[in-house]
Amino acid sequence: MLKDHHVVVVGGGSGIGRSVAEASVAQGARVTVASRNADRLTTVVRDIGPAVTARPLDMTDDTAVAAFAAGLDPVDHLVITASSAAHGPFATRDISAVEAMFVAKFFGPYRTAKAVLPKMTKGGSITFFSGVLSRRPGENCSGLGAVNSAVEGLTRGLALELGPDLRINCISPGMVDSAAYAHVPKEQREKMYRETGASLPAGRVGRPAEIAEAVLFVMTNTYTTGIVLDVDGGHMIRQYARR
Ligand SMILES: NC(=O)c1ccc[n+]([C@@H]2O[C@H](COP(=O)([O-])OP(=O)(O)OC[C@H]3O[C@@H](n4cnc5c(N)ncnc54)[C@H](OP(=O)(O)O)[C@@H]3O)[C@@H](O)[C@H]2O)c1
């Protein structure tokens, strides 16, 4: 279905983005992966093969994003998984950390989509990423919930404005075992996965490949636009403990 399509994955150096690159190549696409760490990108190219091109990029840097977009061949599908997170209590968390998160997780995708837009082919798609916290908040995560809501709002607005030439969608994952938690010590991370998994109807946290399947659906289904697709193991309906 993606034969000879050009898929650009910003955030393709690890986790869900890397799985999107793999799944797209399996369907016949050429893929450009971009993120900051050049070594990780080299590993992605080595593992997936010659259908993948790596382009180091920091999507918070205006000049770098403009040069990145200018150097791209026509783009059929743009997928932006790159993000950053800032947790902490509202009362004490530095505003600067929350602002930096908006710069990365909202303005990074906003800037990248705007820069790549002139390269997008008619009939193509853009896929953004939010997360369950926009609608199922957690304590100490108010800023992350808010930035996810902003990305979902952007998705709906752009779907109206850029249709029918382009379709714009957003994937909202629940907890996924990925490099996003590499900074958490192993024992603590495994406990977090176990406990979160046990609280979900699916009984476990997700895998990057399962989220990539949903990305391929919104990329290729020509009647899907303006949606936020929850791929979360049932997180939206999970039972929260009473205080
Ligand atoms: N994993 C979860 O549990 C979970 C839950 C809810 C929502 N999500 C959302 O799902 C999306 C994908 O998450 P993931 O689990 O795949 O995370 P991940 O494995 O950490 O992947 C994020 C990728 O983005 C790249 N990146 C970060 N900042 C960047 C920047 N400024 N410019 C360019 N690339 C940048 C990172 O590589 P470099 O550091 O090399 O740049 C990394 O390859 C994110 O939007 C995340 O918020 C994930």
Coordinates of C-alpha atoms and ligand atoms in Angstrom, one line a residue:
M1 CA 0.0 0.0 0.0
L2 CA 3.0 2.3 0.6
K3 CA 4.9 1.1 -2.5
D4 CA 7.2 3.8 -3.7
H5 CA 5.8 6.4 -1.2
H6 CA 8.2 8.6 0.7
V7 CA 7.6 8.5 4.4
V8 CA 9.4 11.0 6.7
V9 CA 9.6 10.0 10.4
V10 CA 10.8 12.8 12.7
G11 CA 11.7 10.9 15.9
G12 CA 12.7 7.8 13.9
G13 CA 15.9 7.1 15.9
S14 CA 14.1 5.0 18.5
G15 CA 10.8 3.7 19.9
I16 CA 7.6 4.2 18.0
G17 CA 9.2 6.2 15.2
R18 CA 11.7 3.5 14.5
S19 CA 8.9 0.9 14.3
V20 CA 7.0 3.2 11.9
A21 CA 10.1 3.2 9.7
E22 CA 10.3 -0.6 9.8
A23 CA 6.6 -1.1 9.1
S24 CA 6.7 1.4 6.2
V25 CA 9.7 -0.2 4.6
A26 CA 7.9 -3.6 4.9
Q27 CA 5.1 -2.1 2.8
G28 CA 7.4 -0.9 0.1
A29 CA 8.1 2.7 1.2
R30 CA 11.3 4.8 1.1
V31 CA 11.8 6.3 4.5
T32 CA 13.7 9.3 5.8
V33 CA 14.3 9.1 9.6
A34 CA 15.4 12.2 11.5
S35 CA 16.3 12.8 15.2
R36 CA 19.2 14.4 17.0
N37 CA 21.5 11.4 17.8
A38 CA 23.4 10.5 14.6
D39 CA 24.7 7.2 16.1
R40 CA 21.2 5.9 16.8
L41 CA 20.1 6.9 13.2
T42 CA 23.1 5.0 11.8
T43 CA 21.9 1.9 13.7
V44 CA 18.4 2.3 12.3
V45 CA 19.8 2.4 8.7
R46 CA 22.0 -0.6 9.4
D47 CA 19.2 -2.6 10.9
I48 CA 16.4 -1.8 8.4
G49 CA 18.4 -1.4 5.2
P50 CA 19.0 0.8 2.2
A51 CA 15.3 1.9 1.9
V52 CA 16.1 4.2 4.9
T53 CA 18.0 7.5 4.8
A54 CA 19.1 9.2 8.0
R55 CA 19.1 12.9 8.5
P56 CA 20.2 14.3 11.9
L57 CA 17.8 17.0 13.0
D58 CA 16.8 19.0 16.1
M59 CA 13.2 20.0 15.4
T60 CA 13.4 22.9 17.9
D61 CA 16.0 24.7 15.7
D62 CA 14.3 26.9 13.1
T63 CA 17.3 27.0 10.7
A64 CA 17.9 23.3 10.9
V65 CA 14.3 22.5 10.2
A66 CA 14.2 24.8 7.2
A67 CA 17.4 23.2 5.8
F68 CA 16.0 19.7 6.5
A69 CA 12.7 20.5 4.7
A70 CA 14.5 22.1 1.7
G71 CA 16.6 19.0 1.2
L72 CA 13.7 16.6 1.1
D73 CA 12.3 14.9 -2.0
P74 CA 8.5 15.2 -2.3
V75 CA 6.9 13.7 0.9
D76 CA 3.8 11.5 0.9
H77 CA 3.5 11.0 4.6
L78 CA 5.0 12.9 7.5
V79 CA 5.0 11.3 10.9
I80 CA 6.3 13.2 14.0
T81 CA 6.9 11.1 17.1
A82 CA 9.7 13.3 18.5
S83 CA 8.9 14.9 21.8
S84 CA 10.0 15.7 25.3
A85 CA 8.3 15.5 28.7
A86 CA 8.5 17.6 31.9
H87 CA 6.9 16.1 35.1
G88 CA 6.6 17.6 38.6
P89 CA 4.2 19.2 41.0
F90 CA 2.4 22.3 39.7
A91 CA 3.2 24.2 42.8
T92 CA 7.0 23.8 42.5
R93 CA 7.8 22.8 38.9
D94 CA 9.9 25.5 37.2
I95 CA 7.8 27.3 34.5
S96 CA 10.9 27.2 32.3
A97 CA 10.8 23.4 32.2
V98 CA 7.2 23.4 31.1
E99 CA 7.9 26.1 28.5
A100 CA 10.8 24.0 27.1
M101 CA 8.5 21.1 26.8
F102 CA 6.0 23.2 24.7
V103 CA 8.9 24.3 22.6
A104 CA 9.8 20.7 21.9
K105 CA 6.5 18.7 21.9
F106 CA 4.2 21.4 20.5
F107 CA 6.3 23.9 18.5
G108 CA 8.7 21.3 17.2
P109 CA 6.0 19.4 15.4
Y110 CA 4.2 22.7 14.4
R111 CA 7.4 24.1 12.9
T112 CA 8.3 20.8 11.2
A113 CA 4.9 20.3 9.6
K114 CA 4.9 24.0 8.4
A115 CA 8.3 23.7 6.9
V116 CA 7.6 20.4 5.2
L117 CA 4.1 21.4 3.9
P118 CA 5.4 22.8 0.5
K119 CA 7.0 19.3 -0.1
M120 CA 3.8 17.3 0.7
T121 CA 2.1 15.6 -2.2
K122 CA -1.6 15.8 -2.8
G123 CA -3.3 12.8 -1.1
G124 CA -0.6 12.6 1.6
S125 CA -0.9 12.7 5.4
I126 CA 0.6 14.2 8.5
T127 CA 0.5 12.2 11.8
F128 CA 1.1 13.9 15.1
F129 CA 1.5 12.3 18.6
S130 CA -0.2 13.2 21.8
G131 CA -0.8 10.7 24.7
V132 CA -3.4 9.6 27.2
L133 CA -2.6 12.3 29.7
S134 CA -4.6 14.9 27.8
R135 CA -7.9 13.2 28.8
R136 CA -6.8 10.8 31.7
P137 CA -4.6 13.2 33.7
G138 CA -2.1 12.0 36.2
E139 CA -0.8 13.9 39.3
N140 CA 2.4 15.8 38.5
C141 CA 1.7 15.6 34.8
S142 CA -0.5 18.7 34.2
G143 CA 1.9 20.3 31.8
L144 CA 2.3 17.2 29.7
G145 CA -1.5 16.7 29.6
A146 CA -1.8 20.3 28.4
V147 CA 0.8 20.0 25.6
N148 CA -0.9 16.8 24.5
S149 CA -4.2 18.6 24.3
A150 CA -2.5 21.4 22.2
V151 CA -1.3 18.8 19.7
E152 CA -4.8 17.3 19.4
G153 CA -6.3 20.8 18.8
L154 CA -3.7 21.5 16.2
T155 CA -4.6 18.2 14.5
R156 CA -8.2 19.1 14.2
G157 CA -7.5 22.6 13.0
L158 CA -5.1 21.5 10.3
A159 CA -7.4 18.7 9.1
L160 CA -10.0 21.4 8.3
E161 CA -7.5 23.8 6.8
L162 CA -5.4 21.5 4.7
G163 CA -8.1 19.1 3.5
P164 CA -9.0 17.7 1.1
D165 CA -5.4 17.7 -0.3
L166 CA -3.9 16.3 3.0
R167 CA -5.3 14.3 5.9
I168 CA -4.0 15.1 9.4
N169 CA -4.4 12.7 12.3
C170 CA -3.0 12.2 15.8
I171 CA -2.1 9.0 17.6
S172 CA -2.5 9.0 21.4
P173 CA -0.6 6.1 22.9
G174 CA -0.8 4.8 26.4
M175 CA 2.3 3.6 28.1
V176 CA 4.7 1.9 25.7
D177 CA 7.9 0.1 26.5
S178 CA 10.4 2.4 24.6
A179 CA 13.5 4.5 24.9
A180 CA 11.3 7.2 26.3
Y181 CA 11.9 5.6 29.8
A182 CA 15.6 4.7 29.2
H183 CA 16.5 7.3 31.9
V184 CA 14.5 5.4 34.6
P185 CA 16.6 2.8 36.5
K186 CA 15.8 -0.7 35.2
E187 CA 14.2 -2.1 38.3
Q188 CA 12.0 1.0 38.8
R189 CA 11.0 0.9 35.1
E190 CA 10.0 -2.7 35.2
K191 CA 7.9 -2.1 38.3
M192 CA 6.2 0.9 36.5
Y193 CA 5.4 -1.3 33.5
R194 CA 4.1 -4.1 35.7
E195 CA 1.9 -1.9 37.8
T196 CA 0.6 0.2 34.9
G197 CA 0.0 -3.0 32.8
A198 CA -2.0 -4.6 35.6
S199 CA -4.3 -1.6 35.8
L200 CA -5.2 -1.8 32.1
P201 CA -7.9 -3.9 30.4
A202 CA -5.1 -5.2 28.1
G203 CA -3.2 -6.4 31.1
R204 CA 0.2 -5.0 30.0
V205 CA 1.9 -1.9 28.5
G206 CA 2.2 -1.5 24.8
R207 CA 5.0 -2.3 22.3
P208 CA 6.2 0.2 19.7
A209 CA 5.2 -2.1 16.8
E210 CA 1.6 -2.0 18.0
I211 CA 1.5 1.8 17.9
A212 CA 3.2 1.7 14.4
E213 CA 0.3 -0.4 13.1
A214 CA -2.1 2.4 14.0
V215 CA 0.2 5.0 12.3
L216 CA 0.1 2.9 9.1
F217 CA -3.7 2.8 9.4
V218 CA -4.1 6.6 9.6
M219 CA -1.5 7.1 6.9
T220 CA -3.2 4.8 4.4
N221 CA -6.9 5.0 5.1
T222 CA -8.1 7.7 2.7
Y223 CA -11.3 8.5 4.7
T224 CA -9.6 9.1 8.0
T225 CA -8.8 12.7 9.0
G226 CA -9.0 15.0 12.0
I227 CA -9.0 12.1 14.5
V228 CA -7.2 11.3 17.7
L229 CA -6.8 7.6 17.7
D230 CA -6.3 6.0 21.2
V231 CA -3.9 3.0 21.1
D232 CA -3.6 2.6 24.8
G233 CA -4.6 -0.9 26.0
G234 CA -7.8 0.5 27.3
H235 CA -6.3 3.3 29.4
M236 CA -9.2 5.6 28.7
I237 CA -11.6 3.2 30.5
R238 CA -9.3 2.0 33.2
Q239 CA -10.5 2.0 36.8
Y240 CA -8.7 4.6 38.9
A241 CA -8.2 3.9 42.6
R242 CA -10.1 6.1 45.1
R243 CA -8.0 8.3 47.3
Ligands
LIG1 N1 6.3 5.7 25.3 C1 5.2 6.0 25.9 O1 4.9 5.5 27.0 C2 4.3 7.1 25.4 C3 3.1 7.4 26.1 C4 2.3 8.5 25.6 C5 2.7 9.2 24.5 N2 3.9 8.9 23.9 C6 4.3 9.7 22.8 O2 4.6 8.9 21.7 C7 5.7 9.6 20.9 C8 6.8 8.7 20.7 O3 7.4 8.2 21.9 P1 8.4 7.0 22.0 O4 8.0 6.2 23.1 O5 8.7 6.5 20.7 O6 9.7 7.9 22.5 P2 11.2 7.7 22.2 O7 11.6 6.3 22.0 O8 11.9 8.5 23.3 O9 11.4 8.4 20.8 C9 11.4 9.8 20.6 C10 12.3 10.1 19.5 O10 12.3 11.6 19.3 C11 13.7 12.0 19.1 N3 13.7 13.4 19.5 C12 13.4 13.9 20.8 N4 13.6 15.3 20.7 C13 13.8 15.6 19.4 C14 14.1 16.9 18.8 N5 14.1 18.0 19.5 N6 14.3 16.9 17.5 C15 14.4 15.7 16.8 N7 14.1 14.5 17.3 C16 13.9 14.5 18.7 C17 14.5 11.1 20.0 O11 15.8 11.0 19.5 P3 17.0 12.0 19.9 O12 17.0 12.1 21.4 O13 18.2 11.3 19.3 O14 16.7 13.3 19.2 C18 13.8 9.8 19.9 O15 14.3 9.1 18.7 C19 6.0 10.9 21.7 O16 5.3 12.0 21.2 C20 5.5 10.6 23.1 O17 5.2 11.7 23.9 C21 4.7 7.9 24.3

